[in-house]
Amino acid sequence: MSMLWRNLLLVSFILPGGCSTTGPHRAVDNGVQVEKPVGEISESQLLDVWIELFDPGELQKDEDESKGLSMDIRKAEARYLPVLLHNTMEKTGYWGAVRVVPRDTEGGEVLVQGVILASDGERLELKITALDASGREWFSNTYAAEVSLQAYQDAEASGKEVFQPLFNAIANDLAASRATLTADDIQTVRRIAGLRFATDLAPDAFSGYLQRSDDGQFTIVRLPAKDDPMVRRVSAIRERDFLLIDTLNGHFDNFYRNMQRPYVQWRKARLEELESLRAIERDARNRKLIGAAAIVGAIAIEVLGGNSTRAATGSLRNVMLVGGAYAIKSGFDKDSETMINRDAIKELGDSFSAESKPLVVEVEGESHKLTGSAEQQYAEWRTLLKQIYATETGLPETVN
Amino acid sequence: MILLFTCPAGAGQEALLLDRLRVDSESLRSAEQDFQRHQGRGNMGAAESRDYATYVDRLRQRVVRDCVALAAVEIAIPADLECPQQPFSSAGPAAIDQQAEQTDAERAAALDAELSTGLGTFDEKLLREQERVKAARQNTGGGGGQGGAGSTAEGGRSGGLAGSGDTNGAGESQQDGALSAPPSTSENAKSSGRQTAVKERPTESVDENDDVVARQLREAAEKEADPELRKKLWEEYRKYKQGTR
């Protein structure tokens, strides 16, 4: 099936509904390129982006659709795909530091969250939500793309990711949302992110600077003095927080590199089997139809033809009956061939699950070890900051 | 001279002291177990093991200090909490309540110093972890790909709170006192024992017709004083250039 045909199908599937229940739905064209700013963006206008590890979502209920897929694979993809988006965004020049972070990590200026709605090598569908530190939601869109075997061959030759246009589309939408912000908006987002981190770390000292509305929006009530020593201390800790996340990203990147080859091969092999399966299913259906038509024709001659016709076509009718029966039988034989493909798809999935699972366990372990150790350290720093604040201000330490 | 007297412990202070002991004891227990587990597996280097032991010892000292503070205000230690024994027997400074003898400024300075030490230790730990990550990447031979997650390279900024020039509100005219990367990075470098190295360019030629992203990377690398970070920046620059060819 050609790429164009696939895209048309996808669009026709999507357009009647307009929007899905998960937000605006976008079928991504194969030719989407990532956009870059015309000039250099000044440092004061850069926003840091944190991309959360994706939500692996759920597998499709249909057994045929989910054949060879597993939650182990989804968990691996939930760690792999955010790095792909990271790599895409990092090269645009629109952003400050772009980092992949564990889910529910506090402190980013722009937060990107993703849910995998579908991923089977042929089709990728992601729900992406972006919001900034003030709590303002930039968008919540669903992106879908389908690729052909030819696309995999082209991607292999060029060394590019086969679903790159989908990630380009997400990066472009993020850049477009950023473009709607004024310079003051960007400064405010940056300040709020810093103050949220400070408030989390030293609530005694910073709780009065931000206000949170019932709907989760943050506004700045006032700003700390430029030379406030508590600001200096919290900033020093924030630097370490970034270093910690960068170190974590090293683990995520290693995971991505280790996953890349087997993941690409699995997706391609699965699609190959899927295409063979479809071809055999088409062939089997055609053979059964031809066989049935031959038998029906022979019977029609038998019933409707006159004596002379019956006598003249006796041999032909026999050939049609036997041939039709054979065609139907070969159609059923083809059906059993499809079982081989189905088994192959399942085996491919099982094999890739077995390959990716230890990688996921390893990266999760490293992540937990690092964040667990850091949590202990942060707890110490929280206590220290509380003591310092109480000592410097003469106010009693609050008990959490 | 201001004399500081120890006041009788109120219910709030008692709860605070007990809470602190509980948190510190739990941290100590968890760190000791983790340390023993890593030692048992033999997956820590000598330096890492030494640093971890220092960290555990520091936690133990905190618990001792908490116990001393509770004893000073005559609060009984709950049965589920333990106080390490050995430092209690040491003579000398413990006989004098040095904390009570300090002024607020001295106490704040001491706490500040403790924070700085903690930051330095944390830096070292992260640097070691980054070395481990790098080694793991080299062992697996990479795998191609389009560059990795997580560099601060791309003209990126790092932490820093925006403070205002005054405290009267968030008006537009306020000067942003963002305490961003350069001073903190050099502070990192100092506290973690990293040295300021001579600036260096990558071995391959640098394209003076770089696009905006490559230029940002190149300029950041050229300006960076920290050798580790500079190396990462040049790596990112090379990767980016390869990707655009």
XYZ file of C-alpha atoms in Angstrom:
645
model
C 0.000 0.000 0.000
C 1.477 3.353 -0.930
C 2.291 5.977 1.660
C -0.202 8.352 0.106
C -2.953 5.783 0.305
C -2.173 5.094 3.925
C -2.251 8.763 4.793
C -5.520 9.247 2.981
C -6.984 6.396 4.925
C -5.788 7.858 8.155
C -7.124 11.291 7.364
C -10.490 9.909 6.305
C -10.611 8.008 9.554
C -9.832 11.040 11.585
C -11.670 13.858 9.882
C -15.299 12.791 10.390
C -14.901 12.953 14.137
C -12.969 16.206 14.036
C -11.471 15.734 17.441
C -10.999 12.561 19.366
C -11.893 12.250 23.007
C -8.250 12.843 23.858
C -8.026 16.290 22.277
C -7.278 17.668 18.819
C -6.111 14.869 16.553
C -3.436 15.397 13.966
C -2.504 12.993 11.189
C 1.135 13.742 10.530
C 2.265 14.071 6.965
C 5.402 12.187 6.011
C 7.141 15.349 4.866
C 6.985 17.417 8.063
C 10.364 19.029 8.679
C 11.477 20.463 11.982
C 11.415 24.249 12.064
C 14.306 26.339 13.309
C 14.329 29.984 14.382
C 15.419 32.545 11.840
C 17.876 34.232 14.188
C 19.538 33.324 17.424
C 17.301 33.442 20.497
C 18.882 35.353 23.333
C 19.716 33.455 26.501
C 17.178 35.466 28.502
C 14.417 34.223 26.207
C 15.245 30.540 26.357
C 13.032 28.189 28.285
C 14.253 24.865 29.620
C 12.102 21.895 28.680
C 11.558 18.779 30.707
C 10.131 15.815 28.849
C 8.645 13.270 31.208
C 9.078 9.580 30.526
C 5.917 8.656 28.621
C 2.922 6.839 29.995
C 3.017 3.410 28.254
C -0.785 3.497 27.808
C -2.797 0.337 27.194
C -2.666 -2.334 24.529
C -5.536 -2.602 22.054
C -8.323 -4.924 23.105
C -8.449 -6.605 19.670
C -6.244 -9.716 19.867
C -5.238 -9.521 16.215
C -4.274 -5.875 16.534
C -2.201 -6.445 19.645
C -0.572 -9.643 18.364
C 3.104 -9.688 19.305
C 2.795 -6.500 21.359
C 3.251 -6.512 25.100
C 3.398 -4.140 28.024
C 7.109 -4.925 28.352
C 7.624 -3.487 24.888
C 5.429 -0.519 25.732
C 7.446 0.177 28.870
C 10.606 0.175 26.777
C 8.990 2.523 24.263
C 7.855 4.811 27.089
C 11.556 5.377 27.816
C 12.773 5.353 24.225
C 10.355 7.736 22.541
C 10.901 10.697 24.944
C 14.617 10.577 24.071
C 13.659 10.762 20.387
C 11.593 13.872 21.092
C 14.468 15.259 23.170
C 16.920 14.747 20.307
C 14.525 16.442 17.903
C 13.905 19.475 20.110
C 17.506 19.893 21.140
C 18.585 20.617 17.598
C 16.014 23.292 16.893
C 17.673 26.152 18.773
C 14.341 27.256 20.265
C 15.077 25.983 23.749
C 17.496 26.142 26.616
C 18.351 22.803 28.133
C 16.075 19.966 27.060
C 16.005 17.113 29.554
C 14.191 13.815 29.934
C 12.945 13.405 33.494
C 11.146 10.693 35.468
C 7.413 11.223 35.761
C 6.156 13.606 38.470
C 9.454 15.472 38.682
C 8.985 19.037 39.929
C 10.822 22.117 38.800
C 10.741 22.412 34.991
C 9.933 25.591 33.076
C 8.110 23.769 30.291
C 6.844 20.276 30.936
C 5.981 17.848 28.123
C 3.999 14.734 28.967
C 3.159 11.902 26.592
C 0.922 8.849 26.460
C 1.443 6.064 23.927
C -1.962 5.391 22.417
C -0.757 3.012 19.702
C 2.584 1.693 18.534
C 3.056 -1.416 16.432
C 5.791 -0.562 13.986
C 3.321 0.509 11.343
C 1.367 3.086 13.272
C 2.405 5.414 16.071
C -0.102 7.509 17.955
C 0.881 9.722 20.869
C -1.049 12.079 23.071
C 1.179 14.990 23.983
C 0.393 17.604 26.616
C 2.573 20.649 27.196
C 2.350 23.118 30.044
C 4.586 25.693 31.636
C 5.620 26.310 35.225
C 2.767 28.762 35.768
C 0.331 25.880 35.217
C -0.837 27.199 31.839
C -1.566 24.382 29.404
C -0.052 25.031 25.989
C -1.844 22.205 24.214
C -2.979 18.632 24.489
C -2.908 17.042 21.033
C -2.951 13.549 19.610
C -0.437 12.859 16.831
C -0.704 9.854 14.536
C 1.412 8.593 11.668
C 1.581 5.424 9.595
C 4.578 4.163 7.684
C 5.218 1.555 5.016
C 7.999 -0.985 4.604
C 9.500 1.307 2.001
C 9.764 4.024 4.650
C 11.827 1.661 6.808
C 14.140 0.949 3.899
C 14.530 4.672 3.225
C 15.128 5.354 6.918
C 17.760 2.612 7.055
C 19.578 4.168 4.136
C 19.482 7.680 5.568
C 20.028 6.676 9.206
C 16.913 8.556 10.269
C 14.079 7.541 12.538
C 11.118 6.294 10.508
C 8.607 8.263 12.603
C 10.764 11.403 12.672
C 8.040 13.557 10.989
C 5.736 12.899 13.957
C 8.370 14.151 16.393
C 9.070 17.095 14.101
C 5.361 17.977 14.251
C 5.383 17.904 18.057
C 8.544 20.032 18.203
C 7.008 22.521 15.754
C 3.819 22.810 17.811
C 5.858 23.432 20.959
C 7.851 26.134 19.172
C 4.609 27.690 17.898
C 3.191 27.767 21.425
C 6.359 29.347 22.736
C 6.097 31.998 20.024
C 2.784 33.161 21.500
C 4.524 34.157 24.745
C 5.835 37.672 25.256
C 9.292 38.334 26.678
C 7.627 39.148 30.006
C 5.656 35.907 29.939
C 8.891 33.976 29.477
C 10.566 35.802 32.359
C 7.556 35.076 34.554
C 7.604 31.379 33.689
C 11.300 31.195 34.532
C 10.800 32.986 37.828
C 7.863 30.812 38.793
C 9.845 27.648 38.045
C 12.642 28.859 40.296
C 10.290 29.890 43.063
C 8.399 26.588 42.906
C 11.663 24.750 43.361
C 12.657 27.073 46.215
C 9.289 26.732 47.918
C 9.520 22.972 47.738
C 12.997 23.023 49.242
C 12.606 25.782 51.825
C 8.915 26.477 52.396
C 9.637 28.564 55.505
C 11.629 31.043 53.490
C 9.757 31.071 50.181
C 6.122 30.210 50.771
C 4.989 33.845 50.572
C 6.302 34.531 47.097
C 3.879 32.459 45.052
C 0.152 32.061 45.033
C -1.615 29.010 43.667
C -5.194 29.285 42.487
C -7.778 26.547 42.836
C -7.238 25.533 39.208
C -3.506 25.065 39.766
C -2.272 28.332 38.215
C 0.724 30.005 39.874
C 1.194 33.752 40.121
C 4.059 35.698 41.639
C 3.086 37.730 44.689
C 6.535 39.250 45.159
C 10.131 38.412 44.412
C 12.968 37.749 46.820
C 15.693 40.363 47.131
C 18.537 40.017 44.678
C 21.091 39.473 47.414
C 18.951 37.231 49.612
C 21.360 34.572 50.955
C 18.574 31.980 50.897
C 18.244 32.561 47.133
C 21.963 31.913 46.757
C 21.744 28.673 48.741
C 18.680 27.374 46.911
C 20.218 28.299 43.560
C 23.297 26.269 44.446
C 21.089 23.279 45.211
C 19.127 23.810 41.998
C 22.370 23.619 40.051
C 22.914 20.199 41.621
C 19.369 19.227 40.757
C 20.138 19.947 37.106
C 23.384 18.008 37.368
C 21.456 15.111 38.872
C 18.957 15.157 36.001
C 21.770 15.392 33.460
C 23.340 12.335 35.052
C 20.005 10.526 34.883
C 19.787 11.538 31.240
C 23.072 9.786 30.675
C 21.400 6.561 31.771
C 18.347 7.260 29.583
C 20.629 7.948 26.635
C 22.534 4.706 27.143
C 19.215 2.894 27.247
C 18.176 4.596 24.016
C 21.407 3.620 22.296
C 21.137 0.023 23.473
C 17.510 -0.189 22.385
C 17.828 1.516 19.036
C 18.999 -1.366 16.852
C 16.778 -4.162 18.235
C 13.781 -1.816 18.369
C 14.102 -0.689 14.760
C 14.650 -4.274 13.625
C 11.643 -5.526 15.560
C 9.338 -2.855 14.149
C 10.502 -3.551 10.594
C 10.312 -7.350 10.915
C 6.855 -7.109 12.446
C 5.644 -4.947 9.596
C 7.134 -7.367 7.047
C 5.245 -10.248 8.625
C 2.115 -8.152 8.819
C 2.331 -7.301 5.111
C 2.881 -10.994 4.218
C -0.060 -11.919 6.385
C -2.284 -9.416 4.615
C -1.136 -10.629 1.169
C -1.831 -14.265 2.043
C -5.198 -13.375 3.532
C -6.100 -11.534 0.326
C -4.936 -14.489 -1.777
C -6.890 -16.986 0.338
C -10.043 -14.925 0.062
C -9.663 -14.606 -3.717
C -9.117 -18.357 -4.149
C -12.217 -19.170 -2.125
C -14.248 -16.672 -4.127
C -13.013 -18.102 -7.468
C -13.680 -21.670 -6.271
C -17.158 -20.790 -5.119
C -17.909 -19.029 -8.419
C -16.811 -22.113 -10.417
C -19.007 -24.423 -8.377
C -21.963 -22.059 -8.628
C -21.441 -21.866 -12.435
C -21.353 -25.657 -12.782
C -24.534 -26.015 -10.757
C -26.221 -23.278 -12.776
C -25.475 -25.149 -15.998
C -26.798 -28.326 -14.425
C -30.026 -26.730 -13.302
C -30.756 -24.115 -15.966
C -29.213 -25.643 -19.071
C -31.220 -27.783 -21.466
C -30.524 -31.453 -22.095
C -28.287 -30.633 -25.045
C -26.327 -28.077 -23.027
C -25.939 -30.507 -20.124
C -24.734 -33.189 -22.518
C -22.340 -30.832 -24.279
C -20.847 -29.417 -21.082
C -20.670 -32.596 -19.022
C -16.881 -32.632 -18.916
C -16.653 -28.878 -18.403
C -19.071 -29.017 -15.465
C -16.991 -31.743 -13.888
C -13.843 -29.654 -14.336
C -15.592 -26.617 -12.856
C -16.842 -28.589 -9.860
C -13.509 -30.250 -9.185
C -11.527 -27.099 -9.941
C -13.821 -24.991 -7.747
C -13.496 -27.439 -4.901
C -9.711 -27.398 -5.321
C -9.622 -23.602 -5.362
C -11.625 -23.484 -2.158
C -9.363 -26.076 -0.588
C -6.246 -24.127 -1.591
C -7.910 -21.046 -0.096
C -8.213 -22.864 3.204
C -4.627 -24.068 2.862
C -3.607 -20.442 2.509
C -5.521 -19.720 5.722
C -3.287 -22.167 7.519
C -0.270 -20.337 6.050
C -1.458 -17.193 7.777
C -1.075 -19.025 11.057
C 2.646 -19.226 10.351
C 2.788 -15.453 9.959
C 0.725 -14.907 13.068
C 3.058 -17.148 15.024
C 6.040 -15.333 13.562
C 4.622 -11.966 14.666
C 4.070 -13.315 18.160
C 7.554 -14.815 18.306
C 9.103 -11.562 17.142
C 7.262 -9.763 19.929
C 8.268 -12.337 22.538
C 11.865 -12.184 21.443
C 11.991 -8.378 21.519
C 10.208 -8.330 24.898
C 12.878 -10.643 26.262
C 15.572 -8.395 24.850
C 14.156 -5.079 26.043
C 12.971 -6.136 29.505
C 16.422 -6.383 31.121
C 17.355 -3.022 29.602
C 14.263 -1.452 31.168
C 14.995 -3.094 34.521
C 18.562 -1.840 34.373
C 17.686 1.767 33.553
C 14.914 1.766 36.178
C 17.346 0.428 38.760
C 19.956 3.066 37.978
C 17.292 5.746 38.065
C 15.916 4.608 41.428
C 19.357 4.296 42.948
C 20.308 7.791 41.899
C 17.056 9.510 42.809
C 16.762 7.560 46.074
C 20.204 8.609 47.144
C 19.475 12.195 46.087
C 16.235 12.228 48.056
C 18.196 11.467 51.212
C 20.577 14.285 50.394
C 17.718 16.691 49.673
C 16.058 15.786 52.979
C 19.289 16.770 54.714
C 19.455 20.034 52.799
C 15.833 20.811 53.596
C 16.596 20.421 57.313
C 19.731 22.515 57.000
C 17.940 25.302 55.133
C 15.229 25.293 57.764
C 17.813 25.619 60.536
C 19.710 28.346 58.707
C 16.533 30.307 58.065
C 15.475 30.001 61.715
C 18.920 31.043 62.895
C 19.146 34.024 60.565
C 15.644 35.327 61.168
C 15.185 34.328 64.791
C 11.874 32.757 63.849
C 11.131 29.334 65.328
C 11.571 26.362 63.018
C 8.281 25.036 61.750
C 7.506 21.373 62.154
C 6.312 19.682 58.983
C 28.244 39.515 75.269
C 24.981 37.712 74.744
C 24.498 34.663 76.885
C 22.248 31.975 75.529
C 20.378 29.827 77.982
C 18.738 26.553 77.210
C 15.036 26.935 77.732
C 12.911 24.055 79.022
C 11.660 22.048 76.085
C 8.135 22.880 75.034
C 5.887 20.356 73.299
C 6.690 21.855 69.900
C 10.422 21.719 70.408
C 10.195 18.179 71.784
C 8.311 17.045 68.700
C 10.794 18.813 66.450
C 13.816 17.219 68.106
C 12.248 13.779 68.058
C 11.213 14.236 64.461
C 14.733 15.208 63.490
C 16.177 12.180 65.299
C 13.666 9.941 63.574
C 14.469 11.290 60.096
C 18.228 11.166 60.668
C 18.062 7.643 62.135
C 16.035 6.439 59.169
C 18.489 8.044 56.735
C 21.381 6.418 58.593
C 19.745 3.005 58.594
C 18.937 3.204 54.906
C 22.419 4.455 53.977
C 24.117 1.748 56.072
C 22.050 -0.963 54.406
C 22.720 0.435 50.938
C 26.421 0.737 51.695
C 26.626 -2.850 52.947
C 24.685 -4.075 49.918
C 27.060 -2.362 47.500
C 30.091 -3.586 49.418
C 28.676 -7.100 49.394
C 28.303 -6.944 45.625
C 31.767 -5.461 45.293
C 30.556 -2.900 42.742
C 32.115 0.169 44.355
C 35.560 1.516 43.659
C 37.935 2.435 46.478
C 37.208 6.151 46.221
C 33.475 5.605 46.051
C 33.595 3.270 49.017
C 35.610 5.757 51.044
C 33.235 8.597 50.203
C 30.218 6.509 51.022
C 31.759 5.533 54.366
C 32.364 9.218 55.108
C 28.769 9.973 54.233
C 27.484 7.232 56.557
C 29.782 8.472 59.302
C 28.458 11.982 58.853
C 24.907 10.712 59.155
C 25.914 8.860 62.316
C 27.318 12.069 63.749
C 24.048 13.822 62.994
C 22.156 11.160 64.922
C 24.567 11.551 67.833
C 24.060 15.291 67.755
C 20.296 14.796 67.788
C 20.641 12.495 70.802
C 22.805 15.041 72.612
C 20.240 17.733 71.923
C 17.455 15.547 73.335
C 19.512 14.655 76.361
C 20.240 18.338 76.989
C 16.546 19.100 77.369
C 15.912 15.853 79.272
C 13.709 14.165 76.715
C 13.751 10.385 76.863
C 14.738 8.571 73.671
C 11.778 6.464 72.430
C 12.280 2.713 72.512
C 12.170 2.378 68.712
C 15.094 4.758 68.254
C 18.711 4.093 69.095
C 21.581 6.399 69.817
C 25.071 5.341 68.743
C 27.267 4.891 71.777
C 30.861 5.737 71.057
C 30.824 9.520 70.681
C 29.131 9.922 74.057
C 32.164 8.587 75.819
C 34.562 10.988 74.153
C 35.787 13.686 76.461
C 36.638 17.223 75.486
C 34.429 19.429 73.405
C 31.270 17.549 74.322
C 31.607 18.723 77.882
C 30.858 22.229 76.697
C 27.682 22.921 74.776
C 29.420 24.683 71.935
C 26.206 25.242 70.103
C 24.812 27.221 72.963
C 27.997 29.249 73.131
C 27.805 30.298 69.477
C 26.226 33.501 68.258
C 23.480 33.269 65.651
C 25.894 34.451 62.987
C 28.431 31.799 63.938
C 25.747 29.136 63.964
C 24.480 30.219 60.552
C 28.032 30.195 59.209
C 28.575 26.691 60.565
C 25.355 25.485 58.965
C 26.333 27.205 55.727
C 29.653 25.417 55.817
C 27.845 22.133 56.358
C 25.670 22.883 53.333
C 28.728 23.688 51.211
C 30.411 20.464 52.254
C 27.261 18.538 51.346
C 27.142 20.230 47.946
C 30.772 19.362 47.288
C 30.243 15.747 48.279
C 27.171 15.578 46.068
C 29.118 17.055 43.131
C 31.797 14.420 43.505
C 29.227 11.676 43.676
C 27.517 12.908 40.521
C 30.809 13.249 38.698
C 31.675 9.670 39.560
C 28.238 8.577 38.374
C 28.735 10.464 35.124
C 32.051 8.706 34.632
C 30.263 5.396 35.168
C 27.609 6.350 32.614
C 30.300 7.305 30.133
C 32.147 4.049 30.712
C 28.926 2.081 30.211
C 28.367 3.888 26.928
C 31.872 3.080 25.739
C 31.452 -0.566 26.757
C 28.311 -0.952 24.693
C 29.937 0.826 21.795
C 27.127 3.355 21.457
C 24.832 2.282 18.677
C 24.787 5.294 16.514
C 21.766 7.406 16.936
C 21.249 11.058 16.964
C 23.008 12.223 20.055
C 21.853 11.739 23.518
C 19.519 12.978 26.097
C 20.663 15.247 28.733
C 23.417 17.562 27.969
C 23.258 21.082 29.185
C 25.108 21.946 26.081
C 22.733 23.579 23.679
C 23.306 27.102 24.796
C 21.380 25.910 27.762
C 21.045 27.679 30.996
C 21.292 26.131 34.310
C 19.734 26.785 37.627
C 19.249 29.988 39.400
C 16.400 31.699 40.998
C 15.242 34.986 39.734
C 15.509 37.453 42.526
C 14.291 40.995 42.230
C 16.228 44.130 42.869
C 13.811 44.995 45.612
C 11.177 43.246 47.623
C 8.235 45.447 46.820
C 6.517 43.400 44.198
C 6.846 41.808 40.842
C 6.819 44.934 38.753
C 8.126 45.112 35.232
C 11.038 47.341 36.085
C 12.598 44.895 38.491
C 16.080 43.802 37.709
C 16.386 40.129 37.333
C 19.001 38.830 39.674
C 19.140 35.430 38.071
C 21.968 33.537 39.648
C 22.670 31.464 36.651
C 25.315 29.162 35.360
C 28.709 30.863 35.246
C 29.255 31.717 38.942
C 27.662 28.523 40.162
C 29.567 26.389 37.724
C 32.850 27.793 38.896
C 31.675 27.221 42.435
C 30.976 23.617 41.474
C 34.397 23.378 40.004
C 35.977 24.602 43.180
C 33.993 22.487 45.547
C 34.426 19.342 43.538
C 38.121 19.803 43.084
C 37.894 20.271 39.365
C 40.536 22.467 37.829
C 40.189 25.265 35.378
C 41.875 23.983 32.280
C 43.282 25.620 29.225
C 40.616 26.172 26.611
C 40.878 23.793 23.739
C 39.225 23.245 20.413
C 38.291 19.859 19.033
C 40.910 18.105 17.002
C 38.921 18.401 13.797
C 38.476 21.712 12.088
C 35.789 24.084 13.193
C 33.473 25.313 10.495
C 33.207 29.081 10.656
C 29.968 28.906 8.618
C 28.114 27.094 11.380
C 24.375 27.475 11.588
C 22.769 29.049 14.639
C 22.682 25.874 16.745
C 26.228 24.838 15.909
C 27.418 28.344 16.632
C 25.721 28.317 20.036
C 27.374 25.017 20.842
C 30.763 26.155 19.621
C 30.632 29.438 21.499
C 29.465 27.731 24.668
C 32.330 25.248 24.385
C 34.867 27.972 23.743
C 33.692 29.974 26.737
C 33.341 27.047 29.132
C 36.001 26.889 31.840
C 35.041 23.534 33.275
C 36.988 20.857 31.366
C 34.330 18.147 31.810
C 31.554 20.368 30.596
C 33.693 21.772 27.801
C 34.460 18.271 26.583
C 30.749 17.445 26.555
C 30.017 20.631 24.648
C 32.565 19.828 21.968
C 31.162 16.296 21.742
C 27.694 17.751 21.208
C 29.100 20.142 18.619
C 30.709 17.266 16.683
C 27.572 15.144 16.894
C 25.439 18.007 15.698
C 27.749 18.778 12.818
C 27.784 15.139 11.778
C 23.997 15.108 11.877
C 23.707 18.128 9.620
C 26.133 16.879 6.959
